[in-house]
Short mmCIF file of C-alpha atoms in Angstrom, two decimals:
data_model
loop_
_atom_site.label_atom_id
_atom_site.label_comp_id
_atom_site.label_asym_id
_atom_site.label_seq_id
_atom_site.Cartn_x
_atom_site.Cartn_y
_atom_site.Cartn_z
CA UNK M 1364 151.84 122.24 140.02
CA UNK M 1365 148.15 121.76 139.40
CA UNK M 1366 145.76 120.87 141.96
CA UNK M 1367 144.17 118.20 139.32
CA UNK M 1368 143.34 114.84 141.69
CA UNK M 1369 144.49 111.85 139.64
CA UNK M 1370 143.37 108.35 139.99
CA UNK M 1371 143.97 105.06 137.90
CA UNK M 1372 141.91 102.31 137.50
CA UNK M 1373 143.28 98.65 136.28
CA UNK M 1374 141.79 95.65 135.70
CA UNK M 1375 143.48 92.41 136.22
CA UNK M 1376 142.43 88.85 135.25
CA UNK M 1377 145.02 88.11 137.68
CA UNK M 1378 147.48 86.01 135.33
CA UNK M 1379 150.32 88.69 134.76
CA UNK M 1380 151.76 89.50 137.76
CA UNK M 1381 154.48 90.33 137.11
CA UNK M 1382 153.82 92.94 134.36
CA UNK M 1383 151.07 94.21 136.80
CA UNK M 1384 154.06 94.75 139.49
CA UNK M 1385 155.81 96.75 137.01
CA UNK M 1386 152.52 99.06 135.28
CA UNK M 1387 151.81 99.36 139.09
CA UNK M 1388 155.55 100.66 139.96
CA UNK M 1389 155.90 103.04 137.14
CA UNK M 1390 152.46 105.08 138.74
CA UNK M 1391 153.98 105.26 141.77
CA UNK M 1392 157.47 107.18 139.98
CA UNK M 1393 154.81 109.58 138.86
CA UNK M 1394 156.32 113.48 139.04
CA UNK M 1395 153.46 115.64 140.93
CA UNK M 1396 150.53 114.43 144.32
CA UNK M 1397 150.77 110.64 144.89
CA UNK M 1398 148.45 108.94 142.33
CA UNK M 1399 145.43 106.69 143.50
CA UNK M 1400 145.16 103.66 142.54
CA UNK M 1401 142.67 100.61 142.33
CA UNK M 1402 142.98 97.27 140.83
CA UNK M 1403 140.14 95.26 139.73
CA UNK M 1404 140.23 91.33 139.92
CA UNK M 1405 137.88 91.12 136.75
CA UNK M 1406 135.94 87.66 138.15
CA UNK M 1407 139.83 86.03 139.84
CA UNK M 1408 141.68 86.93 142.33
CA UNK M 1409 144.08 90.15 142.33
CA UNK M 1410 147.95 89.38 142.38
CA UNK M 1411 150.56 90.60 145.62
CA UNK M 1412 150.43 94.38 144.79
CA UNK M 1413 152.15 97.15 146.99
CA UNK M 1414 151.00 98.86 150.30
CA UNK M 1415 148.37 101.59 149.36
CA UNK M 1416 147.13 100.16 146.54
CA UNK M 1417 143.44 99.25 146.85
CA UNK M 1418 141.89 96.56 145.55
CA UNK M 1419 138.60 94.61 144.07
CA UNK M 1420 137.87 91.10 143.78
CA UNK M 1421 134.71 90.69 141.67
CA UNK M 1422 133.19 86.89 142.03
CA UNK M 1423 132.63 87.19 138.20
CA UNK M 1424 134.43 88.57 134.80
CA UNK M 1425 132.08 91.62 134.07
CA UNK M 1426 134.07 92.06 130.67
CA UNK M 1427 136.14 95.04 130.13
CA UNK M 1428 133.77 98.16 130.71
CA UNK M 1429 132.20 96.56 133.75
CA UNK M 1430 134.97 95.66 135.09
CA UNK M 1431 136.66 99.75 134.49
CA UNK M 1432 132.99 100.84 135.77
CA UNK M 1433 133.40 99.01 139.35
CA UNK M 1434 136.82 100.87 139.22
CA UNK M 1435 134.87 104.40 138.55
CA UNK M 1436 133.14 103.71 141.43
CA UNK M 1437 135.38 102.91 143.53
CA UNK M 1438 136.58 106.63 143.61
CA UNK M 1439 132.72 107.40 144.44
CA UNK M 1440 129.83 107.88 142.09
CA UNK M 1441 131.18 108.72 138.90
CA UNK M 1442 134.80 108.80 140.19
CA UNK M 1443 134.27 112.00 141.94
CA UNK M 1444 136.37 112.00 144.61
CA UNK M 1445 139.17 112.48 142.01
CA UNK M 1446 139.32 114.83 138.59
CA UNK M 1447 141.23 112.50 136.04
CA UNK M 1448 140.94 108.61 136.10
CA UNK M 1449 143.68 107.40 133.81
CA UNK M 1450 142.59 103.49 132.70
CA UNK M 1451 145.90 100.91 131.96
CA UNK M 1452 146.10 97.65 130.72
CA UNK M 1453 147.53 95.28 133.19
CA UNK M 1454 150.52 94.64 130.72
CA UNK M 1455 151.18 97.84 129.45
CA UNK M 1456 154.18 100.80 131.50
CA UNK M 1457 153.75 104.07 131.15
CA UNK M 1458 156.92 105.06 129.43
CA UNK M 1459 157.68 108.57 131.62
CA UNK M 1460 157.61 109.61 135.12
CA UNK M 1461 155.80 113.05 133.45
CA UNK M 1462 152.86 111.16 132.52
CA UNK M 1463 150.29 112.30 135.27
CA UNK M 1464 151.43 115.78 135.18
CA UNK M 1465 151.04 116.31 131.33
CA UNK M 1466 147.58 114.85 131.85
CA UNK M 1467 146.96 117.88 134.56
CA UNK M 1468 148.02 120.36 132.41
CA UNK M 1469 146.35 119.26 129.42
CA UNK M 1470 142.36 119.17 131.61
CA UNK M 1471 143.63 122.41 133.35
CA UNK M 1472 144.54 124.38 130.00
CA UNK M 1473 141.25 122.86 127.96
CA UNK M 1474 138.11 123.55 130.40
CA UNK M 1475 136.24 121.10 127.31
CA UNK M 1476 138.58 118.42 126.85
CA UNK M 1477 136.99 115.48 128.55
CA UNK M 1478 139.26 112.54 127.30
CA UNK M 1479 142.87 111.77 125.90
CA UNK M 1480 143.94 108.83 124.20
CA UNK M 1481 147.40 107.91 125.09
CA UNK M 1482 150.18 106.40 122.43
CA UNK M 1483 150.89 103.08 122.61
CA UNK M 1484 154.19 101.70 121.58
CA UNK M 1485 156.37 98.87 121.40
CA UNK M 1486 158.86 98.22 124.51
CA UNK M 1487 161.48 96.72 122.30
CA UNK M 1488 160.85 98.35 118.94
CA UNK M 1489 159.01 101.87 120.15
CA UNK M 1490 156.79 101.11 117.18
CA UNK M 1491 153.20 102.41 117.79
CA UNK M 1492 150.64 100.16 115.02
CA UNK M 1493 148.57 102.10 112.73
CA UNK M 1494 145.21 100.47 114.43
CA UNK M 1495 146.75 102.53 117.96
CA UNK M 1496 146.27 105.52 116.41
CA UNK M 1497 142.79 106.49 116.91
CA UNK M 1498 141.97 108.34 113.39
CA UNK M 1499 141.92 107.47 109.71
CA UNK M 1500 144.67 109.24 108.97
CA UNK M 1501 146.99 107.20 111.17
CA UNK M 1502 150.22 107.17 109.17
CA UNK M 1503 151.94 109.16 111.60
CA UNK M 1504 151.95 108.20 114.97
CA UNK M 1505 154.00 111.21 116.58
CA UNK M 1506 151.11 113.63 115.32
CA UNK M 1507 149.16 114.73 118.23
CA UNK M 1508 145.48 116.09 117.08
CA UNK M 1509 141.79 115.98 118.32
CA UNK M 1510 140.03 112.75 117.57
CA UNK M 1511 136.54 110.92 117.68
CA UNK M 1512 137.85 108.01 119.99
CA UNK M 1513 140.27 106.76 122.06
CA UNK M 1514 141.80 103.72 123.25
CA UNK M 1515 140.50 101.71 125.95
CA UNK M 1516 143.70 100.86 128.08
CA UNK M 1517 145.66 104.03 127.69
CA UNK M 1518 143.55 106.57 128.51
CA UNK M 1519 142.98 109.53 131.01
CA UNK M 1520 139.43 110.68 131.28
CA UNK M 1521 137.94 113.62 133.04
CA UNK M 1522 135.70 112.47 135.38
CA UNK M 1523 132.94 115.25 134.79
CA UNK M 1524 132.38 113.16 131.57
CA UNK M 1525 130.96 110.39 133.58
CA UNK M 1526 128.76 112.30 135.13
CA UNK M 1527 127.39 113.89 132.43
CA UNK M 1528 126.96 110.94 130.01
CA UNK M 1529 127.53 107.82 132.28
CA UNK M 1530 129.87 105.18 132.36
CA UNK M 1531 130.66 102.47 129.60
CA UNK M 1532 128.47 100.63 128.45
CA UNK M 1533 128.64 97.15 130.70
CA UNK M 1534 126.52 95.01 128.53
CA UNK M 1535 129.69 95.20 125.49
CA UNK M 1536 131.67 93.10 127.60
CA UNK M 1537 134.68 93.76 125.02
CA UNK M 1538 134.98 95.85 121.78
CA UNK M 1539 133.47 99.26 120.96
CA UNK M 1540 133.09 100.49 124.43
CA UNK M 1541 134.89 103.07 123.82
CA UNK M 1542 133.48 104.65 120.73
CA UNK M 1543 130.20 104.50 123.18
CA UNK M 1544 131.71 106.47 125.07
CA UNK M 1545 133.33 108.64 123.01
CA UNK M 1546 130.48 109.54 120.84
CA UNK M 1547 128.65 110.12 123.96
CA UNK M 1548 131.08 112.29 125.45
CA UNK M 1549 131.18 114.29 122.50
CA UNK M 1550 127.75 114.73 121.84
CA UNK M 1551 127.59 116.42 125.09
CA UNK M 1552 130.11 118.92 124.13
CA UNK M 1553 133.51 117.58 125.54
CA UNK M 1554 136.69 116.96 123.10
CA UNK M 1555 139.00 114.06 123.22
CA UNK M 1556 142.25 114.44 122.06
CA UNK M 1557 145.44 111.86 120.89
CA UNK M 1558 148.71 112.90 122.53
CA UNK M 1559 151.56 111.59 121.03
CA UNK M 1560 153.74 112.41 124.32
CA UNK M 1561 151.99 110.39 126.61
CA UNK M 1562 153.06 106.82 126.04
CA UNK M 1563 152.12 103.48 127.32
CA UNK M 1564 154.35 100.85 126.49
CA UNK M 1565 152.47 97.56 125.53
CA UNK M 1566 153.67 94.60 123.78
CA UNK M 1567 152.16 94.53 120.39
CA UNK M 1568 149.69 91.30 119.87
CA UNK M 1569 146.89 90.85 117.46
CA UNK M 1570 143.58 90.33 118.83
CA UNK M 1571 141.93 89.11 115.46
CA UNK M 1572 143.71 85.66 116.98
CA UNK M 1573 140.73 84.80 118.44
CA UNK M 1574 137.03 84.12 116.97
CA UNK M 1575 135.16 85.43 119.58
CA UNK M 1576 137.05 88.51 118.60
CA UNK M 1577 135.28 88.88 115.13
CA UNK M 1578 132.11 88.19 117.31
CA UNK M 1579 132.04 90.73 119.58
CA UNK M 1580 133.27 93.24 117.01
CA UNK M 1581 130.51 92.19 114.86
CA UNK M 1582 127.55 92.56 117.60
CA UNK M 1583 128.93 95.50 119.15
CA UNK M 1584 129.43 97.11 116.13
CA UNK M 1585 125.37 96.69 114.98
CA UNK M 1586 124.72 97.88 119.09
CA UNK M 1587 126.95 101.24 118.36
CA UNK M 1588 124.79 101.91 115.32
CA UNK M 1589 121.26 101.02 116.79
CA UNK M 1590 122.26 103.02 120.36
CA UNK M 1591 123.90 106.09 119.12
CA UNK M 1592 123.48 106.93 115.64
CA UNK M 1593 120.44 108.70 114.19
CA UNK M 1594 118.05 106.69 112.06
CA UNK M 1595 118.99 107.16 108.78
CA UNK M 1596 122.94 106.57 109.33
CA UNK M 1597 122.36 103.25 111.27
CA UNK M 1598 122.66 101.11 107.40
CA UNK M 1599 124.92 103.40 106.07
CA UNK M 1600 127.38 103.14 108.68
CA UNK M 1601 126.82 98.71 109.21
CA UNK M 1602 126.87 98.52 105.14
CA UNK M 1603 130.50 99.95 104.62
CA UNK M 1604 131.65 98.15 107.80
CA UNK M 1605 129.93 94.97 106.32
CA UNK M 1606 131.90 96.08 103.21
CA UNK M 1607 135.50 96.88 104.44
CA UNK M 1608 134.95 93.44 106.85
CA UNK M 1609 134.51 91.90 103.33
CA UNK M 1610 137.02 93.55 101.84
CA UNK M 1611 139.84 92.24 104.36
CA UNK M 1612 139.18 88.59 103.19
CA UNK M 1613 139.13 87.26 106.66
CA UNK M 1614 139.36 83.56 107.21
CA UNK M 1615 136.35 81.51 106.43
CA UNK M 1616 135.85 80.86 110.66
CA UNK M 1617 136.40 84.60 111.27
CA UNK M 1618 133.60 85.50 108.72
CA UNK M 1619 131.57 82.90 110.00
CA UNK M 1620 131.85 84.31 113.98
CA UNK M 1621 131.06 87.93 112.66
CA UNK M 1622 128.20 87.39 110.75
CA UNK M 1623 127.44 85.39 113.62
CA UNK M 1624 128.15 88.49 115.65
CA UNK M 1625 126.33 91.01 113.55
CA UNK M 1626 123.36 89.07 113.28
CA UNK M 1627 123.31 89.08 117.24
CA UNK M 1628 123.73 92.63 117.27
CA UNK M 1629 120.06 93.19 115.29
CA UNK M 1630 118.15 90.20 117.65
CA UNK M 1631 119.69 91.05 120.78
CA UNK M 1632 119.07 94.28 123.66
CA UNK M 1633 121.66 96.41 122.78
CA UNK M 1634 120.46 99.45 126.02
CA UNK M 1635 119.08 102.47 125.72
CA UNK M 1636 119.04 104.26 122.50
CA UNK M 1637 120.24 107.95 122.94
CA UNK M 1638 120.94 109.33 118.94
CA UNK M 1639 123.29 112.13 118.65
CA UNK M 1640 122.41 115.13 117.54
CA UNK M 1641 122.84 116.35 113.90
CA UNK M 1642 125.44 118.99 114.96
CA UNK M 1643 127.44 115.56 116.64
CA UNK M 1644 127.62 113.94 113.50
CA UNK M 1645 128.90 116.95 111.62
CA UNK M 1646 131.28 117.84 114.79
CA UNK M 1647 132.40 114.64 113.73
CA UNK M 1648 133.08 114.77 110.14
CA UNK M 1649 135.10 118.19 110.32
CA UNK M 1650 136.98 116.09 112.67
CA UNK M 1651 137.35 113.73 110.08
CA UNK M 1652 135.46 110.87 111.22
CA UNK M 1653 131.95 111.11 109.84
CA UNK M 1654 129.89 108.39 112.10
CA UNK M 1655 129.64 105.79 108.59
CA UNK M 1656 133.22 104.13 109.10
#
């Protein structure tokens, strides 16, 4: 068994409880050590939730990475006190008891992997959606590979990685955080992989419902660009997103909200800028995701 300290962090805006009850249930049937867990009350208060699980109540909703940063440091500065924080959506299960374990033997075998990206799937169909799959070439789900990013609420991260690079970046609120992250995490020489084996079972919605949606993709997109990338890529990489947004034929609302969004983005703080290196962005093209989609 490895000696690999596992904690999980979950935020809550308090309004599934039930679903919480059961994500929360299906950590505790973890095989391997007892896995530590805190729950965030992202700005409400946090649900009944079983002895030994710690909790947060934050007076405000910090968004999703502040509210998964007040979680990191809840397990000390930078996590710390354990050596994998897995991060769960409230409404998601993790579908196997083997979970936690894989996750040990995956840091343990790969001294530079620094995150993995979980699979999502359907509870009642098992079907994992192409935009789950964290790669272009997404058309089949069950492939496990290395990747540039990773999703945000199925995810086990090594907590090194924080210290190294930081936490995510609180002023996103919602979208992209984790391609900040990522590209951060990478550009200090850790891997992230996609593992088709660990699954989190999440009913499947569609977030494009909703027009601040298309605005915070929009802005966050132009404050990905402006923080990370190096000079010259910053247009190419906002012209073929303006393109492929374009392309979709959203509705005219949605289009409205992200140019709404992306002009935001440009007038707007976006935090420090810290370009990757050249030897990032072709790290990240023989990965298959060149930094310009």
């Amino acid at each position: 068994m490895s000696g690999m300290k596992v904690g999980a962090v979950i935020i809550t805006m308090g309004n599934r409880p039930d679903e919480l009850r059961a994500l929360l249930d299906s950590v505790a049937k973890q095989d391997g050590d007892p896995v530590e867990v805190v729950v965030v009350g992202n700005g409400s208060p946090v649900p009944d939730v079983p002895e030994g699980v710690r909790t947060i109540e934050l007076p405000e909703n910090l968004g999703i990475p502040g509210g998964r940063n007040v979680g990191i440091e809840a397990f000390g500065p930078a996590g710390r006190d354990v050596d994998i924080l897995l991060f769960l959506d409230d409404d998601g299960l993790l579908a196997s008891h083997d979970t936690a374990e894989l996750c040990r033997k995956a840091f343990e075998a790969d001294p530079k992997l620094g995150i993995v990206s979980f699979r999502i799937a359907d509870p009642d169909t098992g079907v994992t959606q192409r935009r789950h799959v964290p790669r272009l070439r997404a058309s089949d789900p069950m492939r496990s590979s290395r990747v540039t990013t990773f999703l945000g609420g199925a995810n086990a991260v090594r907590t090194r990685v924080f210290a190294d690079v930081g936490g995510l970046p609180d002023e996103f609120f919602y979208a992209h955080e984790e391609t900040d992250l990522a590209w951060r995490a990478l550009d200090a020489g850790w891997m992230i992989d996609y593992r088709s084996d660990m699954v989190l079972y999440h009913p499947t919605t569609a977030p494009s419902r909703h027009a601040v949606y298309h605005r915070m993709v929009a802005r966050n997109r132009v404050w990905l660009a402006r923080r990370n990338l190096p000079a010259p890529l910053v247009p190419v990489y906002l012209g073929v997103w303006l393109l492929l947004t374009l392309v979709r034929r959203p509705s005219r609302s949605a289009l409205r909200a992200w140019f709404g969004g992306f002009r935001e983005g440009w007038t707007t703080p976006c935090g420090r800028r810290r370009p990757m290196k050249w030897r990032t962005v072709w790290r990240l093209t023989r990965l298959g995701r060149p930094p310009v989609i």
